[in-house]
mmCIF file of C-alpha atoms and ligand atoms in Angstrom:
data_model
loop_
_atom_site.group_PDB
_atom_site.id
_atom_site.type_symbol
_atom_site.label_atom_id
_atom_site.label_comp_id
_atom_site.label_asym_id
_atom_site.label_seq_id
_atom_site.Cartn_x
_atom_site.Cartn_y
_atom_site.Cartn_z
ATOM 1 C CA MET I 590 183.411 84.461 158.120
ATOM 2 C CA THR I 591 185.721 87.314 157.171
ATOM 3 C CA GLU I 592 184.564 90.877 156.484
ATOM 4 C CA THR I 593 185.038 90.558 152.697
ATOM 5 C CA LEU I 594 182.083 89.909 150.496
ATOM 6 C CA PRO I 595 182.257 86.561 148.705
ATOM 7 C CA ARG I 596 182.636 86.127 144.974
ATOM 8 C CA VAL I 597 180.787 82.990 144.011
ATOM 9 C CA LEU I 598 179.946 81.315 140.685
ATOM 10 C CA LEU I 599 177.184 78.741 140.459
ATOM 11 C CA ILE I 600 177.364 76.244 137.596
ATOM 12 C CA GLY I 601 175.539 73.085 136.774
ATOM 13 C CA PRO I 602 172.786 71.734 134.448
ATOM 14 C CA PRO I 603 169.667 73.652 133.805
ATOM 15 C CA GLY I 604 167.077 72.958 136.492
ATOM 16 C CA ALA I 605 169.734 72.232 139.177
ATOM 17 C CA GLY I 606 168.544 75.218 141.173
ATOM 18 C CA LYS I 607 171.239 77.750 140.233
ATOM 19 C CA GLY I 608 168.757 80.686 140.196
ATOM 20 C CA THR I 609 166.983 79.680 143.343
ATOM 21 C CA GLN I 610 170.226 79.135 145.307
ATOM 22 C CA ALA I 611 171.886 82.258 143.882
ATOM 23 C CA GLN I 612 168.989 84.421 145.000
ATOM 24 C CA LYS I 613 169.181 82.902 148.563
ATOM 25 C CA LEU I 614 172.960 83.346 148.712
ATOM 26 C CA SER I 615 172.689 86.914 147.445
ATOM 27 C CA GLU I 616 170.256 87.762 150.271
ATOM 28 C CA HIS I 617 172.298 85.916 152.889
ATOM 29 C CA PHE I 618 175.641 87.515 151.993
ATOM 30 C CA ASP I 619 174.120 90.817 150.849
ATOM 31 C CA VAL I 620 175.812 90.728 147.429
ATOM 32 C CA PRO I 621 174.212 91.214 143.996
ATOM 33 C CA HIS I 622 172.808 88.217 142.131
ATOM 34 C CA LEU I 623 173.930 88.233 138.518
ATOM 35 C CA SER I 624 172.071 85.674 136.419
ATOM 36 C CA ALA I 625 173.379 85.334 132.841
ATOM 37 C CA GLY I 626 169.914 84.070 131.732
ATOM 38 C CA ASP I 627 167.991 86.868 133.517
ATOM 39 C CA LEU I 628 170.398 89.562 132.164
ATOM 40 C CA LEU I 629 169.960 88.153 128.608
ATOM 41 C CA ARG I 630 166.136 87.900 128.973
ATOM 42 C CA ALA I 631 166.077 91.553 130.104
ATOM 43 C CA GLU I 632 167.997 92.576 126.947
ATOM 44 C CA VAL I 633 165.467 90.674 124.858
ATOM 45 C CA GLU I 634 162.545 92.327 126.656
ATOM 46 C CA GLN I 635 164.024 95.754 126.216
ATOM 47 C CA GLU I 636 164.638 94.952 122.523
ATOM 48 C CA THR I 637 168.266 96.186 122.654
ATOM 49 C CA LYS I 638 170.668 95.366 119.850
ATOM 50 C CA ALA I 639 172.199 92.552 121.989
ATOM 51 C CA GLY I 640 168.735 91.351 122.901
ATOM 52 C CA LYS I 641 167.575 91.158 119.272
ATOM 53 C CA GLU I 642 170.713 89.151 118.414
ATOM 54 C CA ALA I 643 170.284 86.877 121.484
ATOM 55 C CA LYS I 644 166.565 86.070 121.159
ATOM 56 C CA PRO I 645 166.731 83.169 118.602
ATOM 57 C CA TYR I 646 169.381 81.393 120.669
ATOM 58 C CA LEU I 647 167.344 81.696 123.879
ATOM 59 C CA ASP I 648 164.250 80.432 122.025
ATOM 60 C CA GLU I 649 166.052 77.351 120.875
ATOM 61 C CA GLY I 650 167.956 76.678 124.072
ATOM 62 C CA LYS I 651 171.335 77.294 122.441
ATOM 63 C CA LEU I 652 174.218 79.305 123.876
ATOM 64 C CA VAL I 653 174.097 83.006 122.909
ATOM 65 C CA PRO I 654 177.219 84.104 121.017
ATOM 66 C CA GLU I 655 180.250 84.607 123.286
ATOM 67 C CA LYS I 656 180.783 88.258 122.329
ATOM 68 C CA ILE I 657 177.388 89.230 123.646
ATOM 69 C CA VAL I 658 177.321 87.309 126.879
ATOM 70 C CA VAL I 659 180.955 87.880 127.889
ATOM 71 C CA GLU I 660 180.521 91.643 127.566
ATOM 72 C CA ILE I 661 177.299 91.695 129.626
ATOM 73 C CA MET I 662 178.785 89.462 132.349
ATOM 74 C CA LEU I 663 182.191 91.170 132.739
ATOM 75 C CA LYS I 664 180.473 94.576 132.810
ATOM 76 C CA ASN I 665 178.142 93.460 135.630
ATOM 77 C CA MET I 666 180.786 91.426 137.561
ATOM 78 C CA PHE I 667 183.722 93.732 137.389
ATOM 79 C CA TRP I 668 183.347 97.047 135.635
ATOM 80 C CA ASP I 669 180.197 98.208 137.412
ATOM 81 C CA ASN I 670 181.243 96.854 140.813
ATOM 82 C CA PRO I 671 185.010 96.780 141.099
ATOM 83 C CA LYS I 672 186.374 94.774 144.054
ATOM 84 C CA THR I 673 183.003 93.769 145.520
ATOM 85 C CA GLY I 674 181.257 90.470 145.973
ATOM 86 C CA PHE I 675 178.647 88.787 143.782
ATOM 87 C CA VAL I 676 176.791 85.535 143.110
ATOM 88 C CA VAL I 677 176.828 84.709 139.446
ATOM 89 C CA ASP I 678 174.679 82.024 137.943
ATOM 90 C CA GLY I 679 175.044 80.502 134.501
ATOM 91 C CA PHE I 680 178.430 81.905 133.477
ATOM 92 C CA PRO I 681 180.884 80.801 132.105
ATOM 93 C CA ARG I 682 179.050 78.154 130.101
ATOM 94 C CA ASN I 683 181.688 77.092 127.588
ATOM 95 C CA ILE I 684 185.504 77.028 127.333
ATOM 96 C CA GLY I 685 185.620 80.261 125.308
ATOM 97 C CA GLN I 686 183.801 82.178 127.998
ATOM 98 C CA PHE I 687 185.902 80.483 130.656
ATOM 99 C CA ASN I 688 189.166 81.560 128.897
ATOM 100 C CA GLN I 689 187.931 85.168 128.479
ATOM 101 C CA MET I 690 186.928 85.408 132.145
ATOM 102 C CA GLN I 691 190.258 83.929 133.245
ATOM 103 C CA SER I 692 192.232 86.478 131.085
ATOM 104 C CA HIS I 693 190.212 89.270 132.666
ATOM 105 C CA LEU I 694 190.922 88.053 136.171
ATOM 106 C CA LYS I 695 194.628 87.725 135.456
ATOM 107 C CA GLU I 696 194.942 91.044 133.735
ATOM 108 C CA HIS I 697 193.118 92.988 136.458
ATOM 109 C CA ASP I 698 194.461 91.081 139.446
ATOM 110 C CA GLU I 699 190.985 89.956 140.397
ATOM 111 C CA THR I 700 190.042 86.684 142.153
ATOM 112 C CA LEU I 701 187.114 84.459 142.802
ATOM 113 C CA ASP I 702 186.420 82.723 146.159
ATOM 114 C CA CYS I 703 184.455 79.696 145.142
ATOM 115 C CA VAL I 704 182.830 77.903 142.168
ATOM 116 C CA VAL I 705 179.856 75.770 143.235
ATOM 117 C CA ASN I 706 179.091 72.945 140.824
ATOM 118 C CA LEU I 707 175.496 71.745 141.404
ATOM 119 C CA GLN I 708 175.041 68.099 140.441
ATOM 120 C CA LEU I 709 171.674 66.574 139.427
ATOM 121 C CA SER I 710 170.495 63.612 137.355
ATOM 122 C CA GLU I 711 168.807 64.217 133.946
ATOM 123 C CA GLU I 712 165.589 62.642 135.156
ATOM 124 C CA GLU I 713 165.356 65.143 138.032
ATOM 125 C CA VAL I 714 166.254 68.063 135.680
ATOM 126 C CA PHE I 715 163.162 67.148 133.558
ATOM 127 C CA ARG I 716 160.877 67.022 136.606
ATOM 128 C CA ARG I 717 162.083 70.281 137.877
ATOM 129 C CA LEU I 718 162.037 72.261 134.591
ATOM 130 C CA THR I 719 158.602 71.104 133.459
ATOM 131 C CA GLY I 720 157.086 72.197 136.779
ATOM 132 C CA ARG I 721 158.980 75.476 137.050
ATOM 133 C CA ARG I 722 157.066 78.743 137.198
ATOM 134 C CA VAL I 723 158.704 82.135 137.273
ATOM 135 C CA CYS I 724 157.528 85.561 138.455
ATOM 136 C CA GLY I 725 157.262 87.927 135.559
ATOM 137 C CA GLU I 726 158.045 90.883 137.873
ATOM 138 C CA CYS I 727 160.843 89.819 140.318
ATOM 139 C CA ASN I 728 162.132 86.552 138.627
ATOM 140 C CA THR I 729 161.524 84.438 141.736
ATOM 141 C CA ASN I 730 161.289 80.717 140.877
ATOM 142 C CA PHE I 731 158.484 78.473 142.021
ATOM 143 C CA HIS I 732 157.560 74.874 141.254
ATOM 144 C CA THR I 733 154.067 73.347 140.901
ATOM 145 C CA GLU I 734 155.137 70.364 143.127
ATOM 146 C CA PHE I 735 158.240 71.315 145.178
ATOM 147 C CA ARG I 736 157.666 74.990 145.811
ATOM 148 C CA PRO I 737 154.100 75.920 145.135
ATOM 149 C CA PRO I 738 153.146 79.619 145.740
ATOM 150 C CA GLU I 739 150.629 80.270 148.515
ATOM 151 C CA GLU I 740 148.167 81.479 145.925
ATOM 152 C CA PRO I 741 148.245 79.632 142.594
ATOM 153 C CA GLY I 742 149.681 81.746 139.779
ATOM 154 C CA THR I 743 150.810 84.549 142.079
ATOM 155 C CA CYS I 744 154.282 85.380 143.415
ATOM 156 C CA ASP I 745 154.627 85.143 147.206
ATOM 157 C CA GLN I 746 157.335 87.874 147.166
ATOM 158 C CA CYS I 747 155.802 90.672 145.109
ATOM 159 C CA GLY I 748 152.283 89.536 143.955
ATOM 160 C CA GLY I 749 153.404 89.399 140.321
ATOM 161 C CA ALA I 750 151.918 86.884 137.891
ATOM 162 C CA LEU I 751 153.732 83.543 137.500
ATOM 163 C CA LYS I 752 154.447 82.138 134.101
ATOM 164 C CA GLN I 753 156.181 79.226 132.457
ATOM 165 C CA ARG I 754 159.458 80.060 130.707
ATOM 166 C CA ASP I 755 159.284 79.729 126.944
ATOM 167 C CA ASP I 756 162.372 77.454 126.979
ATOM 168 C CA ASP I 757 160.955 75.039 129.574
ATOM 169 C CA THR I 758 159.355 72.839 126.964
ATOM 170 C CA PRO I 759 160.425 69.189 126.595
ATOM 171 C CA GLU I 760 162.144 69.750 123.184
ATOM 172 C CA THR I 761 164.070 72.822 124.368
ATOM 173 C CA ILE I 762 165.030 71.107 127.617
ATOM 174 C CA GLU I 763 166.545 68.231 125.513
ATOM 175 C CA GLU I 764 168.604 70.801 123.557
ATOM 176 C CA ARG I 765 169.727 72.600 126.771
ATOM 177 C CA LEU I 766 170.899 69.362 128.267
ATOM 178 C CA GLU I 767 172.839 68.501 125.192
ATOM 179 C CA VAL I 768 174.544 71.922 125.261
ATOM 180 C CA PHE I 769 175.328 71.364 128.907
ATOM 181 C CA GLU I 770 176.870 67.994 128.254
ATOM 182 C CA ASN I 771 178.961 69.101 125.259
ATOM 183 C CA GLU I 772 179.908 72.654 126.146
ATOM 184 C CA SER I 773 179.456 73.347 129.835
ATOM 185 C CA LYS I 774 180.843 70.149 131.392
ATOM 186 C CA PRO I 775 184.400 70.893 130.175
ATOM 187 C CA VAL I 776 184.140 74.164 132.147
ATOM 188 C CA SER I 777 183.617 72.376 135.465
ATOM 189 C CA GLU I 778 186.594 70.109 134.593
ATOM 190 C CA ARG I 779 188.748 73.203 134.256
ATOM 191 C CA PHE I 780 187.533 74.774 137.534
ATOM 192 C CA GLU I 781 188.237 71.393 139.202
ATOM 193 C CA LYS I 782 191.800 71.510 137.970
ATOM 194 C CA GLU I 783 192.157 75.140 139.246
ATOM 195 C CA GLY I 784 191.182 73.815 142.666
ATOM 196 C CA ILE I 785 188.443 76.337 143.449
ATOM 197 C CA GLN I 786 185.453 74.175 142.620
ATOM 198 C CA VAL I 787 183.222 72.454 145.190
ATOM 199 C CA ASN I 788 180.728 69.797 144.057
ATOM 200 C CA VAL I 789 177.382 69.908 145.752
ATOM 201 C CA ASP I 790 174.556 67.369 145.425
ATOM 202 C CA ALA I 791 171.541 69.411 144.299
ATOM 203 C CA SER I 792 168.924 66.682 144.838
ATOM 204 C CA GLY I 793 168.021 67.736 148.446
ATOM 205 C CA THR I 794 165.415 70.335 149.432
ATOM 206 C CA ILE I 795 166.049 73.955 148.699
ATOM 207 C CA GLU I 796 167.023 74.580 152.334
ATOM 208 C CA GLN I 797 169.329 71.567 152.598
ATOM 209 C CA VAL I 798 171.225 72.520 149.413
ATOM 210 C CA PHE I 799 171.398 76.153 150.506
ATOM 211 C CA GLN I 800 172.922 75.290 153.905
ATOM 212 C CA GLU I 801 175.499 73.059 152.255
ATOM 213 C CA ILE I 802 176.471 75.780 149.722
ATOM 214 C CA ARG I 803 176.601 78.389 152.490
ATOM 215 C CA ARG I 804 178.960 76.334 154.573
ATOM 216 C CA ARG I 805 181.253 75.683 151.534
ATOM 217 C CA VAL I 806 181.308 79.356 150.578
ATOM 218 C CA GLU I 807 182.144 80.458 154.144
ATOM 219 C CA ARG I 808 184.919 77.912 154.265
ATOM 220 C CA SER I 809 186.368 79.269 151.030
ATOM 221 C CA GLN I 810 186.796 82.820 152.299
HETATM 222 P P1 AMP M 1075 169.180 80.007 132.183
HETATM 223 O O1 AMP M 1075 168.266 81.091 132.643
HETATM 224 O O2 AMP M 1075 170.451 80.012 132.946
HETATM 225 O O3 AMP M 1075 168.601 78.651 132.132
HETATM 226 O O4 AMP M 1075 169.611 80.372 130.661
HETATM 227 C C1 AMP M 1075 168.592 80.478 129.704
HETATM 228 C C2 AMP M 1075 169.234 80.630 128.286
HETATM 229 O O5 AMP M 1075 170.001 81.854 128.276
HETATM 230 C C3 AMP M 1075 170.223 79.562 127.886
HETATM 231 O O6 AMP M 1075 169.576 78.417 127.322
HETATM 232 C C4 AMP M 1075 171.020 80.328 126.814
HETATM 233 O O7 AMP M 1075 170.221 80.453 125.576
HETATM 234 C C5 AMP M 1075 171.116 81.692 127.427
HETATM 235 N N1 AMP M 1075 172.355 81.759 128.278
HETATM 236 C C6 AMP M 1075 172.428 81.848 129.634
HETATM 237 N N2 AMP M 1075 173.650 81.921 130.096
HETATM 238 C C7 AMP M 1075 174.462 81.893 129.011
HETATM 239 C C8 AMP M 1075 175.810 81.878 128.783
HETATM 240 N N3 AMP M 1075 176.751 81.941 129.812
HETATM 241 N N4 AMP M 1075 176.297 81.805 127.489
HETATM 242 C C9 AMP M 1075 175.474 81.780 126.469
HETATM 243 N N5 AMP M 1075 174.090 81.741 126.611
HETATM 244 C C10 AMP M 1075 173.666 81.780 127.822
#
């Protein structure tokens, strides 16, 4: 591995493990984890102008308007941390966001190292999302079946209370999968054409998938 810090994007369907893997990669490579969903949920919680506008979209599992999300993500990825590494999860999620990010990269002579496309069947997505529990304090993900906390309802990392995300209900999961199919899949097709995407089977254990992603990221640098 070279001395430079990697710039990685994680894309893929909801429930593929983007958040879990991004957190592990961020610790391993010592770079910030920038989750589009977490950053939007923080805006909602703080009741900012952007948060108030974004809330109904999050509640319904729809994509938040491009203007809001692109500004938040570009600020966190580039303006606040020029020329440093990051692991981004959940951005870009449609072609408009992809185009805006590409224009920014071109204009500012910035590059990405690797786009990791996590692949998982719809059936598995459902199992994962309905059992997901998230720490209200540090956002660490758990799962009732695959990654149970040592003490039920309590985060292993910080002791915070675990809760189910409002958008992890069967109806909202259906909507999010449809959005993924129609809007986000074309983004991975574009990254594939650009030649910086690696496809990773996300059906293994957290550790197996992590080791595979880590290898691919190191190879990309
Ligand atoms: P996630 O935490 O990645 O599952 O995202 C949760 C929700 O946040 C999504 O269903 C969208 O409502 C919103 N969201 C996350 N990332 C984006 C994005 N790149 N563009 C628009 N909306 C997003």
